[in-house]
CSV table of C-alpha atoms and ligand atoms in Angstrom, one decimal:
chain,number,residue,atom,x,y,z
A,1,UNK,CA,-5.7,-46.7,-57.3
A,2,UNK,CA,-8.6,-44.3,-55.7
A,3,UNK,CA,-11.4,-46.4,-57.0
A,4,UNK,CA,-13.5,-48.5,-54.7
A,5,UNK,CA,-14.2,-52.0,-56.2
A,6,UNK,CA,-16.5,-53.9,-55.4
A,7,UNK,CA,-17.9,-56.2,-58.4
A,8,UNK,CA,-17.6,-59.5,-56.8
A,9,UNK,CA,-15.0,-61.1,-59.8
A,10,UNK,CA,-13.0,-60.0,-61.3
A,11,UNK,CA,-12.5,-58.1,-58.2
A,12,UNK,CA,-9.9,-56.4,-56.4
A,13,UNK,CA,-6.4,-57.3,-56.1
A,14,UNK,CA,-4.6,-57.3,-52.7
A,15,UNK,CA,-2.5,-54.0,-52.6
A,16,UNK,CA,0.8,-56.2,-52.5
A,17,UNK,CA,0.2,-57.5,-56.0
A,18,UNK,CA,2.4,-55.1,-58.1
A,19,UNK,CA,5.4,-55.0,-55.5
A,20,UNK,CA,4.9,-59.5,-55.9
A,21,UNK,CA,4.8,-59.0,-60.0
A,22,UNK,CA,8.0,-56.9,-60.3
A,23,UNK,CA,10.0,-59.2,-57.8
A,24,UNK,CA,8.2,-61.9,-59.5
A,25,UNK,CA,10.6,-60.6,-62.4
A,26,UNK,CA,13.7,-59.6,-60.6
A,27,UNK,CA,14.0,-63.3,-59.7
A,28,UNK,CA,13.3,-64.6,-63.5
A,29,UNK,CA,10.0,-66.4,-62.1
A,30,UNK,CA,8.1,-65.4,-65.2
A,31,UNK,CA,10.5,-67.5,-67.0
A,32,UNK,CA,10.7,-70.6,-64.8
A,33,UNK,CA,10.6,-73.9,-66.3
A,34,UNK,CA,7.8,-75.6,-64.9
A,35,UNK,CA,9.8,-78.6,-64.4
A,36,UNK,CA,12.6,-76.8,-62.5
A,37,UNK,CA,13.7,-77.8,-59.1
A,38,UNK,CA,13.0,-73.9,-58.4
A,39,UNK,CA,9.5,-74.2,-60.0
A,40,UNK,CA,8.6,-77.9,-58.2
A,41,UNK,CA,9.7,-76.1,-55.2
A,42,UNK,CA,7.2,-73.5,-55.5
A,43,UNK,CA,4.3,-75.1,-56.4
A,44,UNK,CA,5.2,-77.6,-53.2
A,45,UNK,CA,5.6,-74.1,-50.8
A,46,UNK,CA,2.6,-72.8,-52.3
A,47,UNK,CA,0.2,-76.0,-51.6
A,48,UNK,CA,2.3,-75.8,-47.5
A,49,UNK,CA,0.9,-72.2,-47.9
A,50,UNK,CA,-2.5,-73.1,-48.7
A,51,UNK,CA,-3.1,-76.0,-46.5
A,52,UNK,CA,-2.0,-73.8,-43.3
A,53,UNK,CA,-3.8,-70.7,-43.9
A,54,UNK,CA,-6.9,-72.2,-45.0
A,55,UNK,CA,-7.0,-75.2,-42.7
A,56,UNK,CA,-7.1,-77.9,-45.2
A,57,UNK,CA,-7.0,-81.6,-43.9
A,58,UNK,CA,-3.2,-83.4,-44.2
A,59,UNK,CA,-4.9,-86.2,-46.4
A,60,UNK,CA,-6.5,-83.9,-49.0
A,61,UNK,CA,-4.7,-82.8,-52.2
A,62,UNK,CA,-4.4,-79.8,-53.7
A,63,UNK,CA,-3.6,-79.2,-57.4
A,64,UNK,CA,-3.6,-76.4,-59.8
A,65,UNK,CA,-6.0,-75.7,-63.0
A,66,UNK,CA,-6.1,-73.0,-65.5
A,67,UNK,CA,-9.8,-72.0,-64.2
A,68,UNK,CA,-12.6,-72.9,-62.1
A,69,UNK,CA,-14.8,-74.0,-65.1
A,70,UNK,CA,-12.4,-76.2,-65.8
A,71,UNK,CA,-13.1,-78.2,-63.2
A,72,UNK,CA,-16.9,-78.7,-64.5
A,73,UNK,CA,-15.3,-80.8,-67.1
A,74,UNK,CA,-12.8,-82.8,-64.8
A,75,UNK,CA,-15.6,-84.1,-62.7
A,76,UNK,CA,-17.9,-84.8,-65.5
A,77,UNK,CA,-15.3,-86.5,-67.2
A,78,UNK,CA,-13.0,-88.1,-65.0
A,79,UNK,CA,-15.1,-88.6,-61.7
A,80,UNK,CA,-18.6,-89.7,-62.7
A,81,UNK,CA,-19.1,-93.3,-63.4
A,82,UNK,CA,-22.7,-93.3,-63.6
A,83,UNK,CA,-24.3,-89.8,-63.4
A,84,UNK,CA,-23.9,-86.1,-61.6
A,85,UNK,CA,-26.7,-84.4,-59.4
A,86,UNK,CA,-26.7,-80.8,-59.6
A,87,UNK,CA,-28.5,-78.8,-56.8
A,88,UNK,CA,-28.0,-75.1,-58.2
A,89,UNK,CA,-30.4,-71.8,-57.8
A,90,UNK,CA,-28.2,-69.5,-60.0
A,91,UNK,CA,-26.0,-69.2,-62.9
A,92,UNK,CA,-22.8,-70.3,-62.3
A,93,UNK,CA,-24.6,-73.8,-60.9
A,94,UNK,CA,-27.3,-74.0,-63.7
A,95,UNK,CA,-23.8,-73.6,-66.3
A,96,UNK,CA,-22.1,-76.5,-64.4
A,97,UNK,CA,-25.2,-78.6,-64.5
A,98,UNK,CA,-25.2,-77.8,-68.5
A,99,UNK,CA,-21.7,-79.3,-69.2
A,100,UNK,CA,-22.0,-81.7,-67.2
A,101,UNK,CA,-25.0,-83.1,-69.0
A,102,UNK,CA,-23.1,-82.6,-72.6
A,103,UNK,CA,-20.4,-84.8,-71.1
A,104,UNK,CA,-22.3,-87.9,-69.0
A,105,UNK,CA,-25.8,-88.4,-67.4
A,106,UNK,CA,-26.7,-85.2,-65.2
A,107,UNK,CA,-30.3,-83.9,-63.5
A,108,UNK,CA,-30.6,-81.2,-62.3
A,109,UNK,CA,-32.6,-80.0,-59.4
A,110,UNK,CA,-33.5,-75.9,-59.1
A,111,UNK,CA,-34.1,-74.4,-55.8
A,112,UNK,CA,-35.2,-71.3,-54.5
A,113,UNK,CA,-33.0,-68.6,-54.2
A,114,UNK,CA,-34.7,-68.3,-50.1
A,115,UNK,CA,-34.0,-71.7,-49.5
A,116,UNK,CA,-31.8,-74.4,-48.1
A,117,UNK,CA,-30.6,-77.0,-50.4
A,118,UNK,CA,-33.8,-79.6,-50.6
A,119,UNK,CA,-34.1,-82.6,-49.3
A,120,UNK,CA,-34.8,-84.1,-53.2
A,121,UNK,CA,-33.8,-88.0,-53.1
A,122,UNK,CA,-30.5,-88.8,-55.0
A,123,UNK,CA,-30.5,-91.7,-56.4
A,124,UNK,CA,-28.3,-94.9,-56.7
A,125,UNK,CA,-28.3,-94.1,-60.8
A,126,UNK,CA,-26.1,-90.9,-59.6
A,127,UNK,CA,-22.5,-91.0,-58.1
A,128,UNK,CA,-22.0,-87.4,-57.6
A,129,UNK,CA,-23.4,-84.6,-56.2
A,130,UNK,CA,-22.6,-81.1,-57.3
A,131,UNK,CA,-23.5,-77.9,-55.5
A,132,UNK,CA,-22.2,-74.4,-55.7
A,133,UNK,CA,-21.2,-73.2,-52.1
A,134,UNK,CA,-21.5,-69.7,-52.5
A,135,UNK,CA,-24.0,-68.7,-56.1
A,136,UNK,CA,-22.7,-65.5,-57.0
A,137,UNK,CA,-25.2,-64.7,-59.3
A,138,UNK,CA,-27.6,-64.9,-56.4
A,139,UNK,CA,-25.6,-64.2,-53.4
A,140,UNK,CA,-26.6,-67.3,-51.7
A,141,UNK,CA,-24.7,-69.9,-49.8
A,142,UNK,CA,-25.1,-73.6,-48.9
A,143,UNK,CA,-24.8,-73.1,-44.4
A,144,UNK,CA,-22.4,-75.8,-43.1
A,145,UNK,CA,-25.0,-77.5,-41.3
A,146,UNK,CA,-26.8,-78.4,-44.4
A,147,UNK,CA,-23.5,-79.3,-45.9
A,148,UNK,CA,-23.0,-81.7,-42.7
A,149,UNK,CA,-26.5,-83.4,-43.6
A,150,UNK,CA,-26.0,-84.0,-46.9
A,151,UNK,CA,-22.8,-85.6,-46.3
A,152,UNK,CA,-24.0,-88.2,-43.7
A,153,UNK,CA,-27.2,-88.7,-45.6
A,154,UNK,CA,-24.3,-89.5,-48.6
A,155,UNK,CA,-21.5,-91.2,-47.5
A,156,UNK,CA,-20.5,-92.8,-50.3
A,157,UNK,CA,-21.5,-90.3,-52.9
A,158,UNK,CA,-18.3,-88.0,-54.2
A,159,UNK,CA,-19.6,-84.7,-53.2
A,160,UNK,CA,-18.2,-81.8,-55.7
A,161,UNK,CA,-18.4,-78.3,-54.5
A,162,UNK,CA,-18.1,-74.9,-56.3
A,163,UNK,CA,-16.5,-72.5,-53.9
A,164,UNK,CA,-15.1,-69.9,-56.0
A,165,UNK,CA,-16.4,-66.9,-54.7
A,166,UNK,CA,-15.8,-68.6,-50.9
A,167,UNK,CA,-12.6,-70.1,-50.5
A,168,UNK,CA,-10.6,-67.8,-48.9
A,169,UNK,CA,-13.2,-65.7,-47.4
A,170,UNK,CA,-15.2,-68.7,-45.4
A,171,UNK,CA,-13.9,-71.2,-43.2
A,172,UNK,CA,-14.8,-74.2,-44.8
A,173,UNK,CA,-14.9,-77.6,-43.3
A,174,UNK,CA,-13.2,-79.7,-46.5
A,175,UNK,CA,-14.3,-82.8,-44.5
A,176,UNK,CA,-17.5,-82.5,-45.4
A,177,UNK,CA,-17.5,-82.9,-49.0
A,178,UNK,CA,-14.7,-84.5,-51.4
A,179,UNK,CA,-14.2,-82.1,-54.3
A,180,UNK,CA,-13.4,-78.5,-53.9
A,181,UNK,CA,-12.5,-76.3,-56.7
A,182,UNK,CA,-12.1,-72.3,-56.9
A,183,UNK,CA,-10.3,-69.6,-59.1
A,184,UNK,CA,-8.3,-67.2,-57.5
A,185,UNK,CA,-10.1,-64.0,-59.1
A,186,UNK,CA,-12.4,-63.6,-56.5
A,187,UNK,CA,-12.2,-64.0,-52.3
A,188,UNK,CA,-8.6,-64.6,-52.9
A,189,UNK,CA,-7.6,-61.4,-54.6
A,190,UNK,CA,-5.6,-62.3,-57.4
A,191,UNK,CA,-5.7,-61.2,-61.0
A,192,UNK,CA,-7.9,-64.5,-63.4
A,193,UNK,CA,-6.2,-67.2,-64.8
A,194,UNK,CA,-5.8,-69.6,-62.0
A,195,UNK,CA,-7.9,-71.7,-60.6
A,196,UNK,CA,-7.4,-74.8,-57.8
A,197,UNK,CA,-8.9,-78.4,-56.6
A,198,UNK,CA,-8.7,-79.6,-53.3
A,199,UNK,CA,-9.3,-83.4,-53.0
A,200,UNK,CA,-10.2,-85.7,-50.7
A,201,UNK,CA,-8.9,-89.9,-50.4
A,202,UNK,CA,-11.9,-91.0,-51.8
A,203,UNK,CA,-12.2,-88.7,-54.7
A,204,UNK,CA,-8.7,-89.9,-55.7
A,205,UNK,CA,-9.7,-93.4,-54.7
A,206,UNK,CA,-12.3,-92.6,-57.5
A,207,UNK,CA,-10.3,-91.2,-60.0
A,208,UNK,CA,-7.6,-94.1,-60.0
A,209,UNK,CA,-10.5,-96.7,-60.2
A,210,UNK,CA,-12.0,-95.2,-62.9
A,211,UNK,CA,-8.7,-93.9,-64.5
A,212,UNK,CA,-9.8,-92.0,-67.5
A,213,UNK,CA,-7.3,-90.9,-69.5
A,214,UNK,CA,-8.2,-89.5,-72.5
A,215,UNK,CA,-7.6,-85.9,-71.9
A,216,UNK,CA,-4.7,-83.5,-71.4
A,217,UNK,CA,-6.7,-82.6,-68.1
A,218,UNK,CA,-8.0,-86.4,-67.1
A,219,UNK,CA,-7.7,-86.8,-63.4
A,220,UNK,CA,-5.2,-89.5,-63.0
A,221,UNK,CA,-2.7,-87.3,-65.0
A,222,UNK,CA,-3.3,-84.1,-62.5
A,223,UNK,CA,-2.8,-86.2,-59.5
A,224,UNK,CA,0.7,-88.0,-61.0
A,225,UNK,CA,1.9,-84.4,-61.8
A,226,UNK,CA,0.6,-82.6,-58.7
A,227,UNK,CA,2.3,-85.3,-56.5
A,228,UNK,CA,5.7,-84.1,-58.2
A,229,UNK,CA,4.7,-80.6,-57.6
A,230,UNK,CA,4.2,-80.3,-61.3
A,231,UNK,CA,1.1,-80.0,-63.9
A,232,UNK,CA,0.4,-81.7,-67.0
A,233,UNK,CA,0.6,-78.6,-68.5
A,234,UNK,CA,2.8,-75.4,-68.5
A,235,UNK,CA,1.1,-73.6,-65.7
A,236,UNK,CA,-0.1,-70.2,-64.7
A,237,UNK,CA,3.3,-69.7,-62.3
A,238,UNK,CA,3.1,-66.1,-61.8
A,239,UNK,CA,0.0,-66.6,-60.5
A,240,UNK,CA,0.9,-69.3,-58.8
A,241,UNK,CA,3.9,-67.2,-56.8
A,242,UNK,CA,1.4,-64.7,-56.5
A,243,UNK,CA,-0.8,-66.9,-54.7
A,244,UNK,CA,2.7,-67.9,-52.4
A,245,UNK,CA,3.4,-64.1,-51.4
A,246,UNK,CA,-0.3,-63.1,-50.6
A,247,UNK,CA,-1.4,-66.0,-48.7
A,248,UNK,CA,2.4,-66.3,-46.5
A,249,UNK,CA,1.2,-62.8,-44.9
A,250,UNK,CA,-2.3,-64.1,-44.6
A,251,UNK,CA,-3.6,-63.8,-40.7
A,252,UNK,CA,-5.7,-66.9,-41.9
A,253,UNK,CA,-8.6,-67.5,-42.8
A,254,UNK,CA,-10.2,-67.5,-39.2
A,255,UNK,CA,-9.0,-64.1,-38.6
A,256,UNK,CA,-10.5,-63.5,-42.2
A,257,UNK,CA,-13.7,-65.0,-41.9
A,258,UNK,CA,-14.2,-62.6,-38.7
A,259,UNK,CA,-13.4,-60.2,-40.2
A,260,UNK,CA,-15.3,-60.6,-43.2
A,261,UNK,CA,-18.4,-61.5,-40.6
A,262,UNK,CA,-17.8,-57.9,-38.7
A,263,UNK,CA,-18.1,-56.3,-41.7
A,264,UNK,CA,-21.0,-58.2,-43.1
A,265,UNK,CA,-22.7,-57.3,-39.5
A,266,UNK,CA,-22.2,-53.4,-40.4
A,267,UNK,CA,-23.9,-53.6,-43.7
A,268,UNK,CA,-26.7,-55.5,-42.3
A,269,UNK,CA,-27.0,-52.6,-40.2
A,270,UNK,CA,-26.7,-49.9,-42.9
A,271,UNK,CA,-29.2,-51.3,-44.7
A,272,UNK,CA,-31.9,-52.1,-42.6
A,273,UNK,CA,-31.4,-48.1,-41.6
A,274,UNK,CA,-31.8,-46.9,-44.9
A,275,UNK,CA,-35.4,-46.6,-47.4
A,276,UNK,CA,-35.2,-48.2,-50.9
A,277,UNK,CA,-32.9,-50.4,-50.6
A,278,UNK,CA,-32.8,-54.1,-49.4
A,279,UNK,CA,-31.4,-57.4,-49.7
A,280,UNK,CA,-32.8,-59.9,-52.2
A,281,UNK,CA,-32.1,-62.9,-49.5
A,282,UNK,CA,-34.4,-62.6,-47.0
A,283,UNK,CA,-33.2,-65.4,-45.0
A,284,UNK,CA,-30.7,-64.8,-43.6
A,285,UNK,CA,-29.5,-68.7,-43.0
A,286,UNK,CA,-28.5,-68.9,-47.2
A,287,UNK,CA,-27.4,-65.2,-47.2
A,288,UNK,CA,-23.9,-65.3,-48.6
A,289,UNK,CA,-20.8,-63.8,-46.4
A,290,UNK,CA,-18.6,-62.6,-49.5
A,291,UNK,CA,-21.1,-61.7,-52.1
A,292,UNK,CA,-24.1,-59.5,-51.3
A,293,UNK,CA,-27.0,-59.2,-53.8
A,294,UNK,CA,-28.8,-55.5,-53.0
A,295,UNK,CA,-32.4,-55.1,-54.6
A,296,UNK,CA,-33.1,-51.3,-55.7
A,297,UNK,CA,-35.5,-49.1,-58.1
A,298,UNK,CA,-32.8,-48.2,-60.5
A,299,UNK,CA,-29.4,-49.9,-60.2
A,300,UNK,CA,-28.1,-48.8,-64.0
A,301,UNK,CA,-28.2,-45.4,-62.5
A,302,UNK,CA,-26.7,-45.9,-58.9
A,303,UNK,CA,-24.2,-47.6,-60.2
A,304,UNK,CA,-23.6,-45.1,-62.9
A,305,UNK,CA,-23.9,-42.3,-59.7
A,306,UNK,CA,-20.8,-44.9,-58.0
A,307,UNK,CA,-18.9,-44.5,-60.6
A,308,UNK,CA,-18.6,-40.8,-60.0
A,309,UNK,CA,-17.7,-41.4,-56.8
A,310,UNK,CA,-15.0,-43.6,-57.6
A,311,UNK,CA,-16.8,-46.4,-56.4
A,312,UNK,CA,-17.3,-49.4,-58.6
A,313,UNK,CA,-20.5,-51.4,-57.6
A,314,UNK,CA,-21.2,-54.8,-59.1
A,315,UNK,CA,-24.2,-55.4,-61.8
A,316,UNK,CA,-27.1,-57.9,-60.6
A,317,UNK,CA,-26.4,-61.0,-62.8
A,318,UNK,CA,-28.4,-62.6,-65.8
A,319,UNK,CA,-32.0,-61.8,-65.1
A,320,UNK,CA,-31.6,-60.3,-61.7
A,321,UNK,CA,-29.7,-57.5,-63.3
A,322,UNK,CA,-32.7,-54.5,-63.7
A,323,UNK,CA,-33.6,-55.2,-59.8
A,324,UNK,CA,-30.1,-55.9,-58.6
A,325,UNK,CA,-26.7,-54.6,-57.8
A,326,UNK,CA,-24.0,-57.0,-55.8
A,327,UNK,CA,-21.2,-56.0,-53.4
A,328,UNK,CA,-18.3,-58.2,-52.5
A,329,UNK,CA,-17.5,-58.3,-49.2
A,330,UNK,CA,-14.1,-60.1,-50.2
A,331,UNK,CA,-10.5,-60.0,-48.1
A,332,UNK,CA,-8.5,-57.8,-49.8
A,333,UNK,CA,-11.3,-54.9,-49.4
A,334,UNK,CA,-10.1,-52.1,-47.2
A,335,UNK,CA,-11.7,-50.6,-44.7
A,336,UNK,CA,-11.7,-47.5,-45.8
A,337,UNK,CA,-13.3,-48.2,-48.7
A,338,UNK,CA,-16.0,-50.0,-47.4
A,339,UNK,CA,-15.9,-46.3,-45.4
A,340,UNK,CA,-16.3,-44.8,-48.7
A,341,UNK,CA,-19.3,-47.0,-50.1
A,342,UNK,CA,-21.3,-46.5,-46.5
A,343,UNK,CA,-21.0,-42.8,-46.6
A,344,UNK,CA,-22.2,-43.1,-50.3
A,345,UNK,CA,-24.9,-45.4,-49.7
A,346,UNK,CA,-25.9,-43.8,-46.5
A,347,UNK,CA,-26.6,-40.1,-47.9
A,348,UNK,CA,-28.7,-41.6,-51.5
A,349,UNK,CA,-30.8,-43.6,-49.4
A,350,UNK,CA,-31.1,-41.5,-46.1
B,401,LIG,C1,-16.6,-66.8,-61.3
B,401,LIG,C2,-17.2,-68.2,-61.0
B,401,LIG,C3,-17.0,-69.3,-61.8
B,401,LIG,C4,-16.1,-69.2,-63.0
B,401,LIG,O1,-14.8,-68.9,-62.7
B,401,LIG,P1,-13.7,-69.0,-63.9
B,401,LIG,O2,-12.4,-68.6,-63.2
B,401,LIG,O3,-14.1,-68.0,-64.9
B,401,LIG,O4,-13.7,-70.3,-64.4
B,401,LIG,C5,-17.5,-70.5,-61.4
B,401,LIG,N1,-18.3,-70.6,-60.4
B,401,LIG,C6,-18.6,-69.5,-59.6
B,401,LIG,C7,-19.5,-69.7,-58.4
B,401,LIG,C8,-18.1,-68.3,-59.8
B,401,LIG,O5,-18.3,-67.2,-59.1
C-alpha cells in the first residue's frame, strides 16, 4: 500500500492486519462457534488484552457491540431511568443527543467548538450525562481535568462517554466516568464492524436495577453473556481476534499516547511555519490529540492535489467541510508517512 491515509475513520489499518486475517483462516477462526470453548477463550484473552494495554480498572467490564452507535441506543434504552444530558459541539454528539431523545427524555446542551464543556446545571430530572470525548467532526476533546470536575460535581450521575476516535490513542482515566464505548475503525486500526463498552460497578449496578429487557441488545443480557465470555449475538470474531493480535504487540498505550503527543508537537510546529493554513481550534486546551481539524482556502482541491501524491487527507465534516480538511494523528500511522504529508504540506504552503 503506497498511499498515505489519513481520513480519521475509516482509517488506516495496522500493517499486521492481512498476515492476522490469513492466519485468522489457517486456524478456522472465521468459522468458530461463538459458543466454543475456543471462541469463549478468545473473547476472555482479548478483554486480558485490553484491560493491560489500555490500563483499564480490574472492577470495570468490557463487552463487545457490533458498532459504536449502538451503544447510543443501549444507554438510552437500558441505562436511563429518568432522562440523558447531552453536552456535544459536533456531529457525532448532536446524532447521539438525537436518538437518545427518540428513545427517553434527552436535552441537549451545544457548546462552542473553542470551549471547555460548560458549567450548565444538570438537573435531578436527568440521570445521565453524555459527552463525546474526542468530536471528530470538530477535532475537539473534553481535557481530563474537566472530566475530573464533572465527575465530582456528579457523583451519582452515570456518566457515558463517546471515545471512539480516542480509545486507543489517549490515555484515559476510566475512573472518571462510568460508560465508555468506541468502535475499533478509528485510533485502534482495525477494519469497521466492531465496536466495545467498558463499564464501571455502578453502571452495572444501574443496569441490574433497572433490568430492561426487551431488546436483543438490553444491558442485562450483554453483561450475563459477556461474563461467560460470550454475546447475545453471533459476534464480529474476526474482528474480535484481530483486535487480540494487534493489541498483544501493543507497547501500550502510554508509549502510544507519547508518541502520538511527539507527533502532534511536530505538526504544531509545521503549521505555525507555514501561510494559509491553520487550525480551526484555537485553544489549544480542547484541541484533539488523534484528530486534527486544518482550516484552508480550498480544501476540495488540496485534497484532490493529495491524492496525486498518494496521500489521502480527510474532508472537513458536515458544515465545516468547504473551510476544512482533518488529519488523524492515529497509532497505526507511520512515520514515514507522516514524512510524506510534511514534505507535501510544507512545499504548497511554504
Ligand atoms: C465514527 C464515530 C462514531 C460512529 O462509529 P460507528 O462505528 O459507525 O458506529 C461515533 N462517535 C464518534 C465520535 C465517531 O468518531
Amino acid at each position: 500500500m503506497n498511499t498515505a491515509n489519513f481520513y480519521p475513520g475509516p482509517s488506516r489499518v495496522y500493517s499486521n492486519v492481512p498476515e492476522y486475517i490469513y492466519e485468522a483462516y489457517m486456524q478456522g477462526v472465521m468459522s468458530m462457534n461463538h459458543r466454543s470453548p475456543e471462541c469463549m477463550e478468545l473473547v476472555s484473552e482479548t478483554k486480558m488484552i485490553l484491560r493491560e494495554k489500555l490500563r483499564i480498572p480490574a472492577a470495570y467490564e468490557i463487552a463487545f457491540t457490533s458498532s459504536a452507535t449502538e451503544n447510543w441506543e443501549i444507554i438510552a434504552q437500558s441505562l436511563t431511568e429518568k432522562g440523558s444530558f447531552h453536552f456535544y459541539n459536533g456531529a457525532f454528539g448532536q446524532k447521539w443527543f438525537g436518538y437518545a431523545d427518540k428513545i427517553t427524555k434527552a436535552k441537549g446542551v451545544k457548546f462552542d467548538i473553542n470551549d471547555e464543556l460548560p458549567q450548565e446545571e444538570v438537573g435531578e430530572e436527568f440521570d445521565v450525562i453524555a459527552l463525546t470525548h474526542n468530536e471528530t467532526s470538530t477535532g475537539t476533546k473534553v481535557s481530563a481535568a474537566r472530566m475530573a470536575q464533572l465527575r465530582s460535581d456528579y457523583p451519582e450521575h452515570i456518566i457515558t462517554v463517546d471515545v471512539t476516535s480516542s480509545l486507543g490513542g489517549e490515555r484515559i482515566d476510566f475512573d472518571l466516568a462510568d460508560y465508555w464505548y468506541a468502535s475499533v475503525q478509528k485510533c485502534l486500526g482495525l477494519p469497521a464492524g466492531l465496536g466495545l463498552m467498558i463499564l464501571s460497578p455502578a453502571a452495572m449496578e444501574k443496569a441490574y436495577v433497572l433490568s430492561e429487557k426487551g431488546h436483543y441488545n438490553s444491558l442485562v443480557n450483554i453483561l450475563e453473556n459477556t461474563r461467560h465470555n460470550q454475546t447475545q449475538y453471533t459476534p464480529n470474531v474476526l474482528g474480535i481476534y484481530l483486535l487480540n493480535r494487534t493489541q498483544r504487540i501493543s507497547k501500550g498505550i502510554d508509549a502510544i499516547n507519547k508518541k502520538l503527543q511527539q507527533r502532534i508537537t511536530s505538526y504544531h510546529a509545521l503549521v505555525n511555519d507555514l501561510e494559509g493554513i491553520e487550525f480551526l481550534i484555537s485553544n489549544e486546551k480542547v484541541r484533539s490529540q488523534t484528530v486534527l481539524t486544518l482550516k484552508c482556502d480550498d480544501p476540495a482541491a488540496l485534497r484532490a492535489e493529495a491524492k496525486d501524491h498518494e496521500i489521502i487527507l480527510g474532508a472537513g465534516y458536515g458544515d465545516l467541510k468547504p473551510h476544512t480538511f482533518r488529519i488523524a494523528n492515529f497509532p497505526a500511522i507511520k512515520g514515514r508517512e507522516i514524512d510524506k504529508l510534511m514534505t507535501f504540506l510544507r512545499k504548497k504552503f511554504a
